[in-house]
């Protein structure tokens, strides 16, 4: 970096002093905090994004969102060239610059990092960053701070893409870097086109326009509702009703949305007895999570939840079916068969019944710590890797190698017999790979795939829900003095610190048939999360509350440890 560049960083960063007494960390999904604390962090992440773009010679994304958190919070996360999450190698640098107390210290950290990473400041290459934000009121001024961060690097270009869902921004970054069409309209066209293709391939010729079976969507009063409306227009006739679109004055994520529905298991605002039996879905505030539910009775607000694990299971059943059709030989053997490596990825929050079901299907199930960056990385090791968090964040990744085999197999089959079942199965898999977001979990593309598969199977939400019976579960949060005191291992299924707590948890678990429980520090909130499941709801509740008491004893404000 030359002197001009250095003084540019010093001058601009002096306009964004960090808040006093707050330590921020990149966490499970970027920086998140009360929006009033974030100006300087967002400015600094703007610098980081420009450096990342210079380093990788690629377009980088910056998304301003706090997802399912309350409306007064906000956050920022970086999309890497692949469209995935920022490489974990850069997270310590993100933490360090976010917490640098003075412009001088900030400059020193940047200077050292630029040298260590060999980031080219040759004036030849320029950086390019796509910016997106959700509907939070604080988004506009934070976006401005991000732009100023980007503009404090010479030759860096910030492009404001406006209000987007998080997965749209990730999709655009990936598409740009692959030299593909990458506008928001291109996104809708790709989704709508591949959805139509799947519908056209439905065996009995039933088309969605003819089905009087509507889907009601809870948009969490966030960005997803308005974007679904665009898709609905393009898919002329898709029987969808959107509620909690944010236009009716409801508050973002308050008593609505995928996080609320999945954790509380009660109807979101705007839903009730009129919806008994109807297929309903909830998105979260930035539309990267999706869960389905139905209202079983007008006498209670309890829902039948169809969570991320069941979405994963539905996708797995469908893909497995297509792969098996594809591998059966028709009248004549065509081409070489390819043993696609097919795996599914879950976290400890996956319902135990879902894992049993997936294993019974003969699938390889891998567990990772919480946070999509971990799941995504594992899924990318397969030809077809499906990952989902129980909360509804997930997608299906296809390897380049498998897709190119599939394309050529499809072409070969096209030249022989377009009506063959193998030909249709190949086309379906190709359509899924275009419909489902390859960059990150995406409620909109996931929703269209669920809808297409349900129609393909001829299933109602109830048939789908009956794939297996969830074990009753409960999640609690406990405030503690210092959540970093909890250190876990084995994909967060056991605690290694503080000593003694895991033995105490094990002793509680042993009291309950089919009992399972674990604790971990949240990466997005200042709490310890407790998860428990057991054979009855009462038992799951009781196990969760005993474990929460242990957390309080070992780590709470009254603890002496
Ligand atoms: C139990 C739970 O739902 N945890 C969520 C939540 O992370 P925590 O680290 O648990 O706060 O937010 C993450 C980001 O959205 C998501 O990846 C994760 O699954
Ligand atoms: Mg989200």
XYZ file of C-alpha atoms and ligand atoms in Angstrom:
581
model
C 0.000 0.000 0.000
C 1.368 3.415 -0.865
C 1.125 6.540 1.282
C -1.915 7.832 -0.592
C -3.792 4.595 0.138
C -2.762 4.693 3.783
C -3.919 8.244 4.320
C -7.202 7.444 2.600
C -7.863 4.665 5.144
C -6.789 6.861 8.080
C -8.980 9.770 7.036
C -12.092 7.825 6.267
C -11.885 5.552 9.305
C -11.654 8.551 11.614
C -15.261 9.292 10.578
C -16.340 5.853 11.885
C -15.140 5.505 15.483
C -15.907 2.109 17.053
C -18.412 1.995 19.936
C -16.896 1.974 23.436
C -16.881 -1.159 25.540
C -18.333 -3.481 22.896
C -16.466 -6.491 21.548
C -17.815 -7.805 18.293
C -17.122 -11.140 16.691
C -17.821 -12.521 13.202
C -19.778 -15.381 14.806
C -21.919 -18.072 13.211
C -23.159 -15.819 10.423
C -21.266 -12.524 10.336
C -21.391 -9.576 12.726
C -24.694 -8.950 14.443
C -25.658 -6.433 17.105
C -27.986 -3.569 17.846
C -27.905 -1.522 14.627
C -26.787 1.620 16.484
C -23.470 -0.088 17.307
C -22.591 -1.204 13.813
C -21.533 1.820 11.710
C -17.831 1.358 12.272
C -17.971 -2.452 11.943
C -19.819 -2.249 8.643
C -17.398 0.403 7.366
C -14.486 -1.882 8.240
C -16.093 -4.948 6.669
C -16.390 -2.807 3.524
C -12.589 -2.521 3.563
C -12.266 -6.265 4.157
C -14.553 -7.021 1.204
C -12.473 -4.826 -1.096
C -9.295 -6.596 0.051
C -10.932 -9.984 -0.474
C -11.925 -8.954 -3.988
C -8.376 -7.824 -4.783
C -6.939 -11.021 -3.349
C -9.278 -13.372 -5.227
C -9.632 -11.276 -8.426
C -13.349 -11.878 -8.078
C -16.588 -10.162 -7.242
C -17.417 -10.253 -3.517
C -20.805 -9.740 -1.835
C -21.780 -7.826 1.285
C -25.184 -8.441 2.794
C -26.605 -6.176 5.466
C -29.069 -8.211 7.495
C -29.687 -9.652 10.934
C -31.919 -12.401 9.549
C -34.361 -13.610 12.224
C -33.134 -11.236 14.946
C -35.343 -8.394 16.131
C -35.924 -5.403 13.850
C -33.651 -3.056 15.808
C -30.663 -5.377 15.285
C -28.680 -5.508 12.112
C -25.609 -7.267 10.823
C -23.220 -7.793 7.971
C -21.812 -10.854 6.272
C -19.468 -11.416 3.373
C -20.165 -13.643 0.366
C -17.010 -15.225 -1.045
C -16.371 -15.635 -4.808
C -18.179 -19.009 -4.865
C -21.271 -17.298 -3.425
C -20.680 -19.168 -0.148
C -19.722 -17.766 3.235
C -16.446 -15.911 3.832
C -13.550 -18.342 4.199
C -12.969 -19.002 7.931
C -9.257 -18.120 7.419
C -10.253 -14.472 7.163
C -12.542 -14.422 10.194
C -9.761 -13.608 12.704
C -8.840 -10.588 10.558
C -12.508 -9.545 10.494
C -12.608 -9.789 14.310
C -9.347 -7.908 14.698
C -10.271 -4.935 12.500
C -13.799 -4.713 13.927
C -12.296 -4.230 17.383
C -9.309 -1.972 16.570
C -9.653 1.024 18.881
C -8.016 3.723 16.750
C -7.596 4.521 13.023
C -3.840 4.025 13.461
C -4.275 0.553 14.885
C -6.773 -0.290 12.156
C -4.306 0.829 9.490
C -1.512 -1.186 11.073
C -3.664 -4.360 11.075
C -4.643 -3.817 7.447
C -1.074 -3.119 6.396
C 0.206 -6.286 8.079
C -2.587 -8.379 6.605
C -2.061 -7.027 3.080
C 1.618 -8.008 3.321
C 0.913 -11.420 4.848
C -1.734 -12.301 2.255
C 0.187 -10.705 -0.607
C -2.813 -8.679 -1.661
C -1.998 -6.886 -4.913
C -2.178 -3.088 -4.879
C -0.722 -2.821 -8.351
C -3.301 -0.437 -9.762
C -3.964 -3.028 -12.471
C -6.759 -4.919 -10.825
C -9.758 -3.282 -9.249
C -12.102 -4.617 -6.598
C -15.818 -5.077 -7.151
C -18.370 -5.575 -4.400
C -22.098 -6.209 -4.709
C -24.109 -4.807 -1.809
C -27.516 -5.947 -0.665
C -29.699 -5.276 2.346
C -32.893 -6.554 3.887
C -35.869 -4.356 4.819
C -34.573 -3.169 8.206
C -34.853 0.596 8.648
C -31.180 0.840 9.637
C -30.113 -0.840 6.390
C -29.788 2.284 4.298
C -27.334 4.132 6.529
C -25.311 0.963 7.162
C -25.098 0.407 3.433
C -23.663 3.904 3.136
C -21.036 3.034 5.777
C -20.116 -0.119 3.833
C -19.744 1.935 0.634
C -17.425 4.358 2.392
C -15.321 1.439 3.608
C -15.106 0.068 0.074
C -14.335 3.504 -1.355
C -11.441 3.963 1.028
C -9.584 1.353 -1.029
C -8.271 2.828 -4.268
C -9.916 1.365 -7.367
C -12.670 -0.439 -5.476
C -16.162 -0.323 -6.900
C -19.289 -0.702 -4.750
C -22.468 -1.680 -6.592
C -25.714 -1.247 -4.658
C -28.131 -4.037 -5.646
C -30.882 -2.659 -3.418
C -33.186 -4.643 -1.157
C -32.632 -8.369 -1.666
C -33.005 -11.653 0.143
C -29.664 -12.915 1.448
C -29.671 -15.901 -0.950
C -30.341 -13.626 -3.944
C -27.170 -11.696 -3.210
C -25.134 -14.903 -2.781
C -26.623 -16.252 -6.024
C -25.653 -13.067 -7.894
C -22.072 -13.185 -6.611
C -21.706 -16.801 -7.727
C -23.320 -16.104 -11.099
C -21.133 -13.036 -11.725
C -17.972 -14.964 -10.984
C -19.026 -17.801 -13.269
C -19.699 -15.364 -16.091
C -23.397 -16.221 -16.058
C -26.401 -13.921 -16.210
C -26.594 -12.407 -12.756
C -29.362 -9.824 -12.328
C -32.344 -10.179 -10.051
C -34.530 -10.794 -13.108
C -32.149 -13.561 -14.218
C -32.566 -15.115 -10.775
C -36.352 -15.186 -11.088
C -36.177 -16.482 -14.641
C -33.885 -19.348 -13.679
C -36.118 -20.335 -10.757
C -39.351 -20.015 -12.689
C -37.983 -21.858 -15.750
C -36.648 -24.845 -13.818
C -39.801 -25.038 -11.684
C -41.954 -25.156 -14.825
C -39.717 -27.873 -16.215
C -40.279 -30.027 -13.096
C -44.023 -29.447 -13.243
C -44.144 -30.382 -16.931
C -42.458 -33.682 -16.074
C -45.058 -34.706 -13.493
C -46.076 -38.246 -14.435
C -49.859 -37.982 -14.602
C -49.757 -34.679 -16.420
C -51.370 -32.844 -13.529
C -50.418 -29.160 -13.739
C -50.234 -26.711 -10.881
C -52.744 -24.336 -12.470
C -55.383 -27.022 -12.193
C -54.868 -27.821 -8.558
C -57.070 -25.974 -6.125
C -54.716 -26.544 -3.253
C -53.248 -23.312 -2.102
C -50.148 -22.602 -0.120
C -50.212 -19.801 2.463
C -46.858 -18.159 3.163
C -45.809 -16.236 6.265
C -43.230 -13.722 5.020
C -41.967 -12.804 8.561
C -42.767 -9.148 7.690
C -39.437 -9.226 5.879
C -38.009 -9.143 2.397
C -39.211 -12.596 1.291
C -42.895 -11.741 0.944
C -42.455 -9.106 -1.754
C -39.986 -11.291 -3.659
C -42.398 -14.256 -3.606
C -45.017 -11.964 -5.129
C -42.685 -11.377 -8.099
C -42.227 -15.110 -8.590
C -45.938 -15.668 -8.278
C -46.568 -13.214 -11.130
C -44.019 -14.977 -13.307
C -45.556 -18.351 -12.503
C -48.932 -17.133 -13.557
C -51.502 -19.089 -11.616
C -49.361 -20.515 -8.830
C -51.897 -20.736 -5.993
C -49.994 -18.859 -3.295
C -51.250 -16.386 -0.719
C -48.665 -14.273 1.105
C -49.319 -12.966 4.605
C -47.019 -10.966 6.877
C -45.445 -9.396 3.819
C -44.432 -6.355 5.859
C -46.872 -4.111 4.044
C -49.635 -4.406 6.632
C -47.636 -2.748 9.412
C -46.517 -5.945 11.174
C -43.097 -5.930 12.798
C -40.204 -7.911 11.311
C -39.826 -11.326 13.015
C -42.181 -10.422 15.867
C -44.456 -13.390 16.486
C -43.900 -14.389 12.847
C -41.350 -16.109 10.648
C -39.491 -19.392 10.379
C -37.411 -19.008 13.542
C -40.456 -18.280 15.703
C -42.526 -21.051 14.157
C -39.769 -23.657 14.403
C -38.691 -22.834 17.952
C -42.109 -22.088 19.532
C -44.144 -24.540 17.438
C -47.207 -22.251 17.510
C -49.111 -20.448 14.727
C -47.548 -17.161 13.598
C -49.570 -13.946 13.689
C -52.091 -13.693 10.895
C -52.748 -17.453 10.947
C -55.374 -19.351 12.899
C -58.495 -21.439 12.766
C -59.268 -20.395 9.173
C -56.138 -22.256 8.122
C -56.897 -25.649 9.656
C -55.598 -28.340 7.295
C -54.031 -25.876 4.801
C -50.416 -26.175 3.654
C -48.533 -23.220 5.205
C -44.902 -22.102 5.052
C -42.809 -19.582 6.993
C -39.740 -17.721 5.763
C -37.328 -15.890 8.046
C -36.504 -12.171 7.893
C -33.948 -12.433 5.075
C -35.579 -15.452 3.383
C -32.783 -17.952 3.728
C -34.799 -20.256 5.973
C -37.966 -22.160 5.193
C -40.229 -24.357 7.298
C -43.691 -25.699 6.553
C -46.516 -26.268 8.988
C -50.201 -27.019 9.231
C -52.767 -26.054 11.841
C -54.344 -29.279 13.091
C -57.247 -27.854 15.095
C -59.103 -24.608 15.641
C -59.012 -25.133 19.418
C -55.344 -24.574 19.952
C -52.491 -22.520 18.535
C -50.127 -25.497 18.380
C -48.929 -26.406 14.882
C -47.757 -29.556 13.135
C -44.267 -28.469 12.180
C -42.565 -29.715 9.028
C -39.019 -28.540 9.658
C -35.727 -28.446 7.791
C -35.109 -32.130 8.572
C -38.300 -33.083 6.789
C -37.533 -30.811 3.838
C -34.181 -32.582 3.625
C -35.939 -35.954 3.789
C -38.388 -34.995 1.029
C -35.536 -33.862 -1.207
C -33.574 -37.033 -0.416
C -36.506 -39.308 -1.329
C -37.028 -37.495 -4.641
C -33.363 -37.431 -5.642
C -32.912 -41.060 -4.679
C -35.889 -41.985 -6.857
C -34.467 -40.114 -9.856
C -31.010 -41.635 -9.381
C -32.448 -45.101 -9.228
C -34.523 -44.585 -12.403
C -31.442 -43.218 -14.096
C -29.374 -46.244 -13.187
C -31.917 -48.810 -14.431
C -31.223 -50.000 -17.941
C -33.812 -49.370 -20.634
C -34.303 -51.484 -23.736
C -30.771 -50.758 -24.719
C -27.888 -49.894 -22.469
C -26.854 -46.315 -23.007
C -23.554 -44.871 -21.897
C -21.661 -45.590 -18.738
C -23.334 -45.465 -15.440
C -21.922 -43.224 -12.820
C -22.013 -44.050 -9.153
C -23.019 -40.660 -7.791
C -21.745 -40.075 -4.257
C -24.873 -38.990 -2.428
C -24.784 -37.758 1.172
C -26.793 -35.726 3.641
C -25.482 -33.328 6.252
C -27.156 -32.468 9.553
C -26.285 -30.866 12.881
C -26.959 -32.025 16.427
C -30.270 -30.111 16.271
C -31.613 -32.579 13.700
C -34.448 -34.578 15.174
C -33.213 -38.083 16.019
C -36.140 -39.580 14.109
C -35.019 -37.821 10.923
C -31.516 -39.238 11.198
C -32.904 -42.755 11.707
C -35.176 -42.301 8.688
C -32.357 -41.079 6.436
C -30.129 -43.948 7.481
C -32.944 -46.402 6.763
C -33.099 -44.934 3.256
C -29.517 -46.111 2.972
C -28.012 -42.626 2.953
C -24.711 -41.520 4.372
C -25.425 -39.002 7.175
C -22.648 -36.658 8.311
C -22.816 -34.294 11.311
C -21.149 -30.903 11.576
C -21.214 -28.052 14.098
C -24.014 -25.478 13.790
C -23.646 -22.852 11.069
C -24.204 -23.318 7.380
C -20.576 -22.686 6.546
C -19.760 -26.070 8.123
C -22.646 -27.937 6.523
C -22.003 -26.422 3.106
C -18.345 -27.434 3.173
C -19.233 -31.069 3.921
C -22.029 -31.189 1.326
C -19.605 -29.956 -1.338
C -17.620 -33.186 -0.924
C -20.382 -35.228 -2.534
C -21.684 -35.433 -6.107
C -25.044 -34.667 -4.576
C -24.887 -33.317 -1.033
C -28.053 -32.196 0.735
C -27.662 -30.159 3.885
C -30.249 -28.704 6.186
C -30.321 -27.236 9.645
C -33.485 -28.219 11.513
C -34.445 -24.534 11.429
C -34.904 -24.704 7.657
C -31.637 -23.396 6.243
C -30.266 -25.690 3.590
C -29.851 -26.585 -0.041
C -28.652 -29.313 -2.402
C -25.180 -29.072 -3.916
C -24.273 -30.804 -7.186
C -20.648 -31.383 -8.141
C -19.412 -30.019 -11.479
C -18.220 -33.492 -12.359
C -21.625 -35.091 -11.778
C -23.427 -32.302 -13.650
C -21.248 -32.662 -16.711
C -21.816 -36.436 -16.691
C -25.556 -35.796 -16.294
C -25.603 -33.326 -19.208
C -23.913 -35.772 -21.525
C -26.105 -38.645 -20.337
C -29.144 -36.453 -20.970
C -27.965 -35.583 -24.490
C -27.315 -39.218 -25.235
C -30.762 -40.211 -23.996
C -32.340 -37.333 -25.953
C -30.958 -38.730 -29.177
C -32.431 -42.195 -28.448
C -35.797 -41.893 -26.764
C -37.146 -38.690 -25.314
C -40.033 -40.507 -23.706
C -37.911 -42.888 -21.683
C -38.098 -42.711 -17.912
C -34.320 -42.312 -17.740
C -34.491 -39.271 -19.971
C -37.088 -37.688 -17.695
C -35.123 -38.525 -14.558
C -31.992 -36.890 -16.022
C -33.962 -33.802 -16.969
C -35.514 -33.605 -13.503
C -32.117 -33.735 -11.830
C -30.787 -31.044 -14.166
C -33.824 -28.886 -13.374
C -33.306 -29.368 -9.620
C -29.680 -28.267 -9.969
C -30.858 -25.022 -11.593
C -33.797 -24.428 -9.298
C -32.094 -24.990 -5.979
C -29.619 -22.273 -5.035
C -26.049 -23.594 -5.417
C -24.551 -20.782 -3.356
C -26.495 -20.969 -0.105
C -29.800 -22.097 1.463
C -32.658 -20.176 -0.119
C -36.280 -20.164 1.090
C -37.651 -19.127 -2.316
C -35.928 -21.782 -4.375
C -36.459 -24.372 -1.618
C -40.156 -23.569 -1.541
C -40.546 -24.050 -5.284
C -38.716 -27.368 -5.099
C -40.919 -28.573 -2.220
C -44.025 -27.566 -4.169
C -42.830 -29.347 -7.309
C -41.936 -32.543 -5.421
C -45.226 -32.643 -3.490
C -47.067 -32.425 -6.794
C -44.802 -35.017 -8.366
C -45.529 -37.408 -5.500
C -49.187 -36.410 -5.314
C -48.672 -35.753 -1.598
C -50.486 -33.406 0.757
C -48.549 -31.781 3.587
C -49.954 -34.529 5.810
C -48.552 -37.341 3.653
C -45.238 -35.561 3.762
C -45.361 -35.038 7.532
C -45.963 -38.771 7.957
C -42.631 -39.759 6.395
C -41.594 -40.274 10.027
C -42.780 -39.108 13.430
C -40.581 -36.451 15.068
C -39.366 -37.210 18.559
C -40.731 -34.553 20.939
C -38.073 -31.886 21.549
C -37.523 -28.645 23.418
C -35.054 -25.781 23.014
C -34.221 -23.301 25.774
C -31.779 -20.431 26.142
C -29.861 -19.616 29.330
C -28.093 -16.317 30.042
C -24.698 -16.907 31.616
C -21.768 -14.811 32.787
C -19.505 -15.803 29.908
C -20.775 -18.052 27.157
C -17.280 -18.609 25.785
C -16.616 -20.691 28.919
C -18.459 -23.541 27.186
C -16.253 -25.503 24.809
C -17.743 -28.392 22.849
C -16.494 -31.325 20.774
C -17.878 -34.028 18.459
C -19.994 -31.689 16.330
C -21.178 -29.952 19.514
C -22.682 -33.093 20.998
C -20.487 -33.004 24.119
C -19.007 -30.374 26.397
C -15.323 -30.513 27.245
C -15.313 -27.358 29.391
C -16.300 -26.516 32.103
C -15.237 -29.843 33.600
C -17.961 -31.950 35.170
C -20.947 -30.498 33.348
C -21.058 -33.226 30.671
C -21.195 -35.966 33.325
C -24.037 -34.121 35.024
C -25.893 -33.791 31.690
C -25.346 -37.494 30.977
C -26.842 -38.381 34.358
C -29.987 -36.406 33.467
C -30.240 -37.938 29.983
C -30.059 -41.443 31.468
C -33.351 -40.822 33.284
C -35.361 -40.544 30.041
C -36.210 -43.167 27.416
C -34.828 -42.039 24.013
C -33.341 -39.056 25.845
C -30.758 -36.867 24.110
C -29.565 -33.447 25.157
C -26.681 -31.094 24.465
C -25.660 -27.505 25.140
C -23.604 -25.024 23.124
C -22.852 -21.322 23.139
C -24.882 -19.455 20.514
C -22.888 -17.701 17.820
C -25.560 -15.075 17.223
C -26.952 -14.302 20.692
C -25.392 -13.911 24.120
C -26.824 -17.182 25.475
C -26.161 -20.876 25.966
C -28.622 -22.966 23.973
C -30.076 -26.146 25.456
C -31.595 -28.863 23.265
C -33.410 -31.939 24.544
C -35.487 -34.676 23.002
C -37.192 -37.685 24.536
C -40.075 -40.073 23.957
C -42.798 -37.674 25.220
C -43.170 -33.888 25.180
C -43.315 -33.809 28.995
C -40.077 -35.766 29.189
C -38.341 -33.524 26.595
C -39.495 -30.415 28.505
C -38.358 -31.829 31.804
C -34.961 -32.937 30.441
C -34.419 -29.502 28.846
C -35.281 -27.709 32.057
C -33.004 -29.938 34.193
C -30.121 -29.343 31.792
C -30.859 -25.586 31.778
C -30.618 -25.674 35.578
C -27.239 -27.366 35.313
C -26.063 -24.637 32.936
C -27.181 -22.056 35.444
C -25.442 -23.880 38.307
C -22.155 -24.222 36.450
C -22.095 -20.935 34.543
C -24.909 -18.683 35.756
C -24.679 -15.469 37.685
C -24.966 -17.264 41.026
C -22.278 -19.824 40.191
C -19.000 -19.766 42.074
C -17.032 -21.443 39.294
C -30.275 -23.463 17.061
C -30.289 -22.587 15.872
O -31.296 -22.514 15.176
N -29.153 -21.899 15.625
C -29.032 -20.981 14.488
C -28.432 -19.667 14.919
O -27.118 -19.906 15.376
P -26.662 -19.896 16.901
O -25.163 -20.021 16.831
O -27.332 -21.086 17.517
O -27.155 -18.618 17.499
O -28.357 -18.794 13.792
C -27.476 -19.274 12.759
C -27.428 -18.229 11.679
O -28.660 -18.024 11.097
C -27.967 -20.633 12.259
O -27.053 -21.125 11.325
C -28.131 -21.589 13.437
O -28.688 -22.803 13.027
Mg -31.833 -15.920 7.797
